[in-house]
Coordinates of C-alpha atoms in Angstrom, one line a residue:
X1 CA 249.6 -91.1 28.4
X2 CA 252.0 -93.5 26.8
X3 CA 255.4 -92.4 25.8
X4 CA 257.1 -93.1 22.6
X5 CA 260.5 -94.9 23.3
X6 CA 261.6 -96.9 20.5
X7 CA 260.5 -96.5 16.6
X8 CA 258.5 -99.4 14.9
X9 CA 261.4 -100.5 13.5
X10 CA 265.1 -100.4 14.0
X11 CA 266.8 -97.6 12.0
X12 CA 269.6 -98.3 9.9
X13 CA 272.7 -96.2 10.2
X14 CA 274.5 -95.0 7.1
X15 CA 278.2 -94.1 8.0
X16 CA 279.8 -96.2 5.2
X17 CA 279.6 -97.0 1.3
X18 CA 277.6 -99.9 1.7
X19 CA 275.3 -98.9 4.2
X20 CA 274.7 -95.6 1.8
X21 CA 274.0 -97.9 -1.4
X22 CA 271.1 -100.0 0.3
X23 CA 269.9 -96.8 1.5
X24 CA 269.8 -95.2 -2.4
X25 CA 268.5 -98.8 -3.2
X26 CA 265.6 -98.5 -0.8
X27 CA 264.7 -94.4 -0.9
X28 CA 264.7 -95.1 -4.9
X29 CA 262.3 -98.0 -5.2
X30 CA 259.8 -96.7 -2.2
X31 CA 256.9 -94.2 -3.1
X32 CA 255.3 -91.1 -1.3
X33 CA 256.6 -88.3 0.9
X34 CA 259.4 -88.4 2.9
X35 CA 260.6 -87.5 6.6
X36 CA 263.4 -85.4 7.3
X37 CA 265.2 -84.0 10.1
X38 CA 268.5 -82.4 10.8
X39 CA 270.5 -82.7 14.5
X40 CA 273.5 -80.2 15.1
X41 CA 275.9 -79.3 17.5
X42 CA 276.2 -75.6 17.9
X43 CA 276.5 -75.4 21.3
X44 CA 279.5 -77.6 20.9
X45 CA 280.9 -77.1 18.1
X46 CA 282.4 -73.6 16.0
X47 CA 280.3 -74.5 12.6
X48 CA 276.3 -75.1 12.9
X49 CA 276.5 -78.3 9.6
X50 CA 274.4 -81.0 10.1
X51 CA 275.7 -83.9 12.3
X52 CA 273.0 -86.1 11.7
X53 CA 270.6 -86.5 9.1
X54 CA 267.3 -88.6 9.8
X55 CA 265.0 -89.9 6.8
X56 CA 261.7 -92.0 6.7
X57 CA 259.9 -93.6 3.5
X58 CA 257.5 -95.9 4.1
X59 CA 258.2 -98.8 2.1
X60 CA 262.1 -98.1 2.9
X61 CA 262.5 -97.8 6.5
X62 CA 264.0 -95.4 8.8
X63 CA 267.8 -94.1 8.5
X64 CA 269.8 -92.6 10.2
X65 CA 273.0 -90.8 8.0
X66 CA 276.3 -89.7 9.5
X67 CA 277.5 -86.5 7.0
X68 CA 280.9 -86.8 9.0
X69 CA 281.6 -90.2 7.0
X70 CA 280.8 -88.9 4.3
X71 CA 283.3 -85.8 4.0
X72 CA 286.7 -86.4 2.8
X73 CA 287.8 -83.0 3.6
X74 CA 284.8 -81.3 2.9
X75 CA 281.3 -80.9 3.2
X76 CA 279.3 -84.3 2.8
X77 CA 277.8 -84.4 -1.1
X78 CA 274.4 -85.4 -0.6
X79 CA 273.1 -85.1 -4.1
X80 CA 272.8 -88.8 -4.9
X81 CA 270.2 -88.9 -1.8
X82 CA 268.5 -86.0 -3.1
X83 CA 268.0 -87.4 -6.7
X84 CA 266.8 -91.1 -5.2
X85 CA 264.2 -88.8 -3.1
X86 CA 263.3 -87.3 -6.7
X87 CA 260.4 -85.4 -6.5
X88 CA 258.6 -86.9 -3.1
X89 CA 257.7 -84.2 -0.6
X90 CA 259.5 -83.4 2.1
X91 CA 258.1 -83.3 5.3
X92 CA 260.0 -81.7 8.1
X93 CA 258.9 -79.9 10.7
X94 CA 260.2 -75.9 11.5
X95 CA 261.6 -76.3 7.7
X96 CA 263.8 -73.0 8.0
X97 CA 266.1 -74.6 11.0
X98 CA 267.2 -77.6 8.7
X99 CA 266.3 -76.6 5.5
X100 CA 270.4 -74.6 5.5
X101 CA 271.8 -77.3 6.2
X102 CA 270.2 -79.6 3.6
X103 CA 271.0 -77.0 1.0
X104 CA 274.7 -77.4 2.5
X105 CA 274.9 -80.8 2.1
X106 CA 273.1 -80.5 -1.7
X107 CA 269.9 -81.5 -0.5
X108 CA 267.0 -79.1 -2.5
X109 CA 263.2 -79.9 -1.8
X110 CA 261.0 -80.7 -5.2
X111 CA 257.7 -79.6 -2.3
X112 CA 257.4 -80.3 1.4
X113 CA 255.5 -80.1 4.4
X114 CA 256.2 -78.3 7.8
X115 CA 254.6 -79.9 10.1
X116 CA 255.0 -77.0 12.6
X117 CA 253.6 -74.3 9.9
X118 CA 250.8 -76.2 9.8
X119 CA 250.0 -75.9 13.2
X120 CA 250.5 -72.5 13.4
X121 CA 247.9 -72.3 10.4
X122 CA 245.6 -74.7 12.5
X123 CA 246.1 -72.0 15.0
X124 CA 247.6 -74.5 17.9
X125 CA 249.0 -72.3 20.5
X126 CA 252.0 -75.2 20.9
X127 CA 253.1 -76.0 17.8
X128 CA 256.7 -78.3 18.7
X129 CA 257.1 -81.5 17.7
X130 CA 256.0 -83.4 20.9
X131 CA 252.8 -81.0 21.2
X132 CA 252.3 -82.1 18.3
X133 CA 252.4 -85.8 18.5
X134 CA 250.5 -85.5 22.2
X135 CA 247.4 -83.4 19.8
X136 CA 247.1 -86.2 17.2
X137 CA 248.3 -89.3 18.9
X138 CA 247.9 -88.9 22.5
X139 CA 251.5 -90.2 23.0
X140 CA 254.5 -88.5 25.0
X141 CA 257.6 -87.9 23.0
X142 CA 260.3 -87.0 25.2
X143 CA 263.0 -84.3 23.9
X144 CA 265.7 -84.8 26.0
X145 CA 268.6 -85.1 23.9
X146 CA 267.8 -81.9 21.9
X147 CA 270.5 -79.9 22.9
X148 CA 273.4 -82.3 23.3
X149 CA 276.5 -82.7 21.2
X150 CA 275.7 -84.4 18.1
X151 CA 278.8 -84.2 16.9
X152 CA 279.5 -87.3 19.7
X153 CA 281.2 -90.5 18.1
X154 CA 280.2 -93.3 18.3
X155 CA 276.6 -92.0 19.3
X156 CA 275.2 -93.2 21.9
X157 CA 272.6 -95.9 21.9
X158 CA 269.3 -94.3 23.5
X159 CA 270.4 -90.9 21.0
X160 CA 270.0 -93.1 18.4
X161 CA 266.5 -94.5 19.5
X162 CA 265.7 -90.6 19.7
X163 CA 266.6 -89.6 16.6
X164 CA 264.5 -92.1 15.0
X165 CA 261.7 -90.8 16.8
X166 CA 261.9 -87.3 15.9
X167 CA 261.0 -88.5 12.1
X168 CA 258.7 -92.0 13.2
X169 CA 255.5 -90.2 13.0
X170 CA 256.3 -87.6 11.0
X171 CA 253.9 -89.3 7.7
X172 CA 250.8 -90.3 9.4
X173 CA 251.2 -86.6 11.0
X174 CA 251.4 -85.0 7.6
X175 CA 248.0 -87.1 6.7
X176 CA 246.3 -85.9 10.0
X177 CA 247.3 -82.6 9.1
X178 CA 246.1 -82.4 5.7
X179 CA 242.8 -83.2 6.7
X180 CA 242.5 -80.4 9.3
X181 CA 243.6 -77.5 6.8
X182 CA 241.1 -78.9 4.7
X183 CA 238.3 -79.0 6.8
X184 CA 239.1 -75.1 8.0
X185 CA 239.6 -74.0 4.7
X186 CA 243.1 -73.7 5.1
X187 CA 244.5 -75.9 2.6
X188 CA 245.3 -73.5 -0.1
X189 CA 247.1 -71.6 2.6
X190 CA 249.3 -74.1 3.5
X191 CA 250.5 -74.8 -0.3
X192 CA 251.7 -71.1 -0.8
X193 CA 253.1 -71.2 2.6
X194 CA 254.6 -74.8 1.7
X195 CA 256.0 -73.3 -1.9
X196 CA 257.2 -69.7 -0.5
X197 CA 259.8 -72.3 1.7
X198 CA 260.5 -74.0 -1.0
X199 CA 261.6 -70.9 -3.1
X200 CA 263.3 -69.6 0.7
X201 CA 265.6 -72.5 0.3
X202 CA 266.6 -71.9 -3.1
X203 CA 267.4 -68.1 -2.4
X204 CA 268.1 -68.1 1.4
X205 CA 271.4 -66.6 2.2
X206 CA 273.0 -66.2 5.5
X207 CA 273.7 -63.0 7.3
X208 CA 276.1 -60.6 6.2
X209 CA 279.1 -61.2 9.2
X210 CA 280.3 -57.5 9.8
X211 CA 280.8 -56.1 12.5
X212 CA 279.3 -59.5 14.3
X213 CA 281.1 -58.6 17.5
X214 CA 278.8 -55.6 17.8
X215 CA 276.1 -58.5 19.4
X216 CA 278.1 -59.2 21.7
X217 CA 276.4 -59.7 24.9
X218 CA 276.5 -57.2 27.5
X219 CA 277.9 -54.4 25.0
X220 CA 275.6 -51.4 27.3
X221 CA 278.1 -51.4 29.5
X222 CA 280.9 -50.1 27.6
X223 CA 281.6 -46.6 27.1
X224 CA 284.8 -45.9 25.3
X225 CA 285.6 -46.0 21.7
X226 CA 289.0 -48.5 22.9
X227 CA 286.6 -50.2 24.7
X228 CA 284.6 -51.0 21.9
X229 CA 287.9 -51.8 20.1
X230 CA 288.7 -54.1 22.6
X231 CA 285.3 -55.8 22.4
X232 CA 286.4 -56.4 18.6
X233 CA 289.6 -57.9 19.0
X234 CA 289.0 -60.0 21.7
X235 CA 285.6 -61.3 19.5
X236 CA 287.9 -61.8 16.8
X237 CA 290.8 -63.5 18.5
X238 CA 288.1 -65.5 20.4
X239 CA 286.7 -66.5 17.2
X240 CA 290.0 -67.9 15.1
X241 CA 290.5 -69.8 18.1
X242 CA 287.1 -71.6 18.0
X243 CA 287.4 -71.6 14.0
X244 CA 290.3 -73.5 14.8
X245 CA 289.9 -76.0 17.5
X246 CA 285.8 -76.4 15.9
X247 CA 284.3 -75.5 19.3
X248 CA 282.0 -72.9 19.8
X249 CA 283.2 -69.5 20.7
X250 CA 281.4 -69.2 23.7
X251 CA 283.3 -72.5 25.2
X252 CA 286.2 -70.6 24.2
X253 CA 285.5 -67.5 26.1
X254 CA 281.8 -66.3 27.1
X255 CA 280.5 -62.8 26.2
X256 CA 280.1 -61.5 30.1
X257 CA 284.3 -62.1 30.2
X258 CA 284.7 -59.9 27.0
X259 CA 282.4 -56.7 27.7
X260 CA 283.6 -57.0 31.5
X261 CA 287.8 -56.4 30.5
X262 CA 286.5 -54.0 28.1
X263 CA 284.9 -52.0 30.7
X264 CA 287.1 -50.7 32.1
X265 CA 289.3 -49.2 29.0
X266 CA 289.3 -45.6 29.1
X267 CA 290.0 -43.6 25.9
X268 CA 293.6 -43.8 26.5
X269 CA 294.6 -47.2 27.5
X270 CA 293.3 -50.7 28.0
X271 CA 293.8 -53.0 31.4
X272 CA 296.9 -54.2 32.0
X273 CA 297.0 -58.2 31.7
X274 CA 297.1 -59.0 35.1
X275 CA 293.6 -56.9 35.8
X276 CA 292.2 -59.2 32.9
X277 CA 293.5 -62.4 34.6
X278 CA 291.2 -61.4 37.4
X279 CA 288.1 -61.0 35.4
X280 CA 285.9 -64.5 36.2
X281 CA 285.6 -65.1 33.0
X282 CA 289.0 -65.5 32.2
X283 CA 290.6 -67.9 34.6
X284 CA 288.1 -70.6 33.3
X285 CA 290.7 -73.1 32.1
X286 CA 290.0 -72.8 28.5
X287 CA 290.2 -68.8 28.5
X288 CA 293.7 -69.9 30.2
X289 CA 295.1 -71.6 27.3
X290 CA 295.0 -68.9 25.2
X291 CA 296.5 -66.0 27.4
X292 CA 298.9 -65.2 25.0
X293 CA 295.9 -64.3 22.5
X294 CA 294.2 -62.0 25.6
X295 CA 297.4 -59.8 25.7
X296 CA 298.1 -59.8 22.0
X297 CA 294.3 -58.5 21.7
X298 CA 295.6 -56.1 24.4
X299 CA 298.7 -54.8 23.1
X300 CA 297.0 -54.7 19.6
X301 CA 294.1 -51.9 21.2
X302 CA 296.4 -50.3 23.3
X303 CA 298.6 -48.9 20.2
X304 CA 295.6 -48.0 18.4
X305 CA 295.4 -44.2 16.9
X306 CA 291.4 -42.8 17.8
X307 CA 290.9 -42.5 14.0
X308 CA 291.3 -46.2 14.0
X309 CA 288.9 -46.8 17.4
X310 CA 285.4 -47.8 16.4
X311 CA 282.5 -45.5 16.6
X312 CA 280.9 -45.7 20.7
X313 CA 277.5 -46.6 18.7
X314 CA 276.0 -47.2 15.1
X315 CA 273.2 -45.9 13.9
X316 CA 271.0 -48.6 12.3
X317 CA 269.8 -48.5 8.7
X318 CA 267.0 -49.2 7.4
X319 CA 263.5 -48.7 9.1
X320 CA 263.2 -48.2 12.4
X321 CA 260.9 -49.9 14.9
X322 CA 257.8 -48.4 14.9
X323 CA 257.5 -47.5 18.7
X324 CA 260.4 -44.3 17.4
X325 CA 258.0 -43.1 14.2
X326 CA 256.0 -41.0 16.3
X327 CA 259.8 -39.1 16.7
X328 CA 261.0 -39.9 13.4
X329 CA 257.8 -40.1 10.6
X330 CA 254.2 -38.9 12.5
X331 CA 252.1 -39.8 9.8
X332 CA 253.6 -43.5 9.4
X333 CA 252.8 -43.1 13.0
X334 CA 249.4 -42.4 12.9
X335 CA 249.0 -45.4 10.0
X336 CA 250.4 -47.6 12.1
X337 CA 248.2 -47.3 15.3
X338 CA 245.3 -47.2 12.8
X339 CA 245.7 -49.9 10.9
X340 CA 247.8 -52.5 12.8
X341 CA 245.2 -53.1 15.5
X342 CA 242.9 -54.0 12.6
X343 CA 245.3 -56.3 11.2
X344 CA 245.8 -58.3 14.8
X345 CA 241.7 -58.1 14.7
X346 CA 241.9 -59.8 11.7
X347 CA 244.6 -62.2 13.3
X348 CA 242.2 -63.5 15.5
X349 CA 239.3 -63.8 13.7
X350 CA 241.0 -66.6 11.5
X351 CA 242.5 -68.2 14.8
X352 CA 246.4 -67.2 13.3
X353 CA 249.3 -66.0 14.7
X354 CA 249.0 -62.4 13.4
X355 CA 253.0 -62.9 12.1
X356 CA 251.7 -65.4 9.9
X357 CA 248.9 -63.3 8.6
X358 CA 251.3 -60.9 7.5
X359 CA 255.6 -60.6 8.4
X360 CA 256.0 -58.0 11.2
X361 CA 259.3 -56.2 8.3
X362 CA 256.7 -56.4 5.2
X363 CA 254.0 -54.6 7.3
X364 CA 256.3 -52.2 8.6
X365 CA 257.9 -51.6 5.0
X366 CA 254.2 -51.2 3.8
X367 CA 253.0 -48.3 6.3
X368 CA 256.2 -47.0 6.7
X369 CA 256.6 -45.5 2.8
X370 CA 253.0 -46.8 1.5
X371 CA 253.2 -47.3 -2.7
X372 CA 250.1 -46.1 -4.4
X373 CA 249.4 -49.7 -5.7
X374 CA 250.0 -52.0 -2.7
X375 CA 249.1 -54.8 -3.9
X376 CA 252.2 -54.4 -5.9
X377 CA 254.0 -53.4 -3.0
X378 CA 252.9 -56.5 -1.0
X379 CA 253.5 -58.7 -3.5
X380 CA 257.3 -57.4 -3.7
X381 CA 257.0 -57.6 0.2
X382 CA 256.9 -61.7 -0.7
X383 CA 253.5 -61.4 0.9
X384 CA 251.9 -64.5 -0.2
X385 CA 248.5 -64.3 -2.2
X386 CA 246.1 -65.5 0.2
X387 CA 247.7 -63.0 2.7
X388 CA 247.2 -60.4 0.3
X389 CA 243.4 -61.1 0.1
X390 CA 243.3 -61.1 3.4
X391 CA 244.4 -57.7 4.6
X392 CA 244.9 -56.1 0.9
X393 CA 241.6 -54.5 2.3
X394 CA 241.9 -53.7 5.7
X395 CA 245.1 -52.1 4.4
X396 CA 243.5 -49.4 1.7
X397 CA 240.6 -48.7 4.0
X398 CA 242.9 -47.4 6.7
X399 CA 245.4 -45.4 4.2
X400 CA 242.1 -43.7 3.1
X401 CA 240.9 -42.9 6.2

């Protein structure tokens, strides 16, 4: 099998007023759909923004559009791009990854196409970009440079190559597509699919930060209320510091370092700062520049009154997962082992991935508390309508059983 190395033609990078006018020039004038990818850097770097932005037109070429340049103390305006692109469709491939960061930049999508919603539609059991290209064009497209720092300047000469690549084929995959969720019948699937994304860009918003340290990796192993306040500041401190510096908090300080210190708090007192210079995690040399945070974040738990300790645990909100309802709700038990299997049934028979027949949260919602008209319910779930005709059924047979 060949492998894809180097785009048709050299890509043009736009880090500079001029270079960003022949690009508006060319997007403008050229017709049809239009390729789109996003790289970031957060594994590197504190905020996940786009580093890199990748377009193809055919008719305009392939470019390649630094939204550092562009900033002037804040995020890059992309707006002008967006209107040349007019109403074209986007095609991009796992939309919900870069569609944020489009929005971020000013970027909103008049329709697209997700290459890799298509393909799980198609019912391919690998559905990434290079399984892709390998199933329609029998070429090798190496991903290599995925999960380096994109934030890199100047960037290097075989990233650039790369990036290119990730939006070369792109169009003729989109047509190769198209014809495939026609001839399974799939097409009209893909278009509320397609337009649902396009609405989830519109309306997306990120998740509420509280109590964020509560992820924290490793948190099991703490059993004290200072404990967990000590997981908190720490999290905190550690986060201001990559806020400031623009790294990403775990090159500031991993998790295992955090929950480790925070251990060994008892309800009464915290570590002294010599046992937490002992801790692995903490005489990494970047944890070391920032000692004088460490003890702050220790001094600052240590003269904490228990009313103002966090609680050991927090009980979730919201429905719970349904392997407790036996416990918690029997009979949305019993509707769930009744009718879920027939919904993965269903799954199968149309050769989808049964999450995309129906969300896992809009089927729990719907058996957990049904409404007397679900097809109401559903359709407030944001289950689409070809989903509804789907299992609208399957669902009121098993209520009624």
């Amino acid at each position: 099998m060949k492998t894809l190395t180097q785009p048709a033609e050299e890509p043009v990078i736009v880090n500079d007023e001029p270079s960003w006018n022949r690009m508006i020039d060319k997007v403008s004038e050229a017709e049809g759909p239009i390729a789109i990818d996003v790289e970031r850097a957060q594994s590197f770097r504190y905020s996940d923004k786009a580093y890199l932005v990748q377009i193809k037109k055919d008719g305009a070429g392939i470019f390649l559009i630094d939204p550092i340049s562009f900033e002037h103390g804040k995020i890059a305006d992309f707006s002008e791009l967006n209107e040349a692109i007019g109403d074209s469709q986007w095609i991009l491939h796992a939309a919900t990854q870069d569609l944020p960061n489009l929005w971020q930049l000013n970027m909103r999508p008049a329709s697209l196409f997700d290459t890799e919603l298509a393909g799980r539609l198609l019912g391919y059991e690998k559905v990434n970009l290079a399984a892709m290209i390998e199933h329609y064009f029998d070429l090798h497209l190496e991903k290599q440079h995925s999960a380096d720092d994109w934030s890199t300047r100047p960037i290097p000469q075989d990233w650039i190559a790369y990036a290119a690549l990730d939006v070369e084929l792109l169009i003729d995959l989109r047509k190769k597509m198209i014809v495939d969720l026609e001839d399974a019948g799939k097409e009209e699937w893909a278009k509320q699919e397609f337009a649902h994304l396009v609405y989830w860009a519109d309306h997306h918003e990120p998740k509420c930060a509280d109590e964020r340290w509560r992820r924290t990796s490793g948190l099991q192993d703490v059993h004290t209320r200072r404990g967990m306040a000590l997981v908190r500041e720490l999290y905190e401190q550690r986060d201001k510091i990559a806020r400031e510096l623009d790294k990403s908090p775990h090159k500031v300080l991993i998790d295992k370092a955090i929950t480790e210190i925070a251990s060994r708090a008892s309800e009464e007192s915290v570590p002294t700062i010599s046992k937490l210079r002992r801790v692995m995690g903490f005489r990494r040399r970047e944890p070391r520049k920032h000692m004088s945070a460490w003890e702050n974040a220790l001094d600052t738990v240590a003269g904490l009154d228990k009313s103002d300790l966090p609680q050991l645990r927090v009980h979730k909100t919201g429905i719970p997962k349904p392997r407790n309802w036996q416990r918690i709700n029997p009979e949305a038990a019993e509707r769930w082992n009744r009718i879920r299997p027939k919904i993965i049934e269903k799954a199968q028979m149309l050769n989808l991935p049964v999450e995309n027949l129906v969300s896992p949260a809009a089927l729990r919602e719907a058996l957990w508390q049904p409404s007397e008209d679900m097809e109401s319910q559903l359709t407030d779930l944001g289950v689409r309508p070809w989903q509804r005709q789907e299992i609208l059924e399957i669902i009121q047979s098993g209520l009624s059983a």
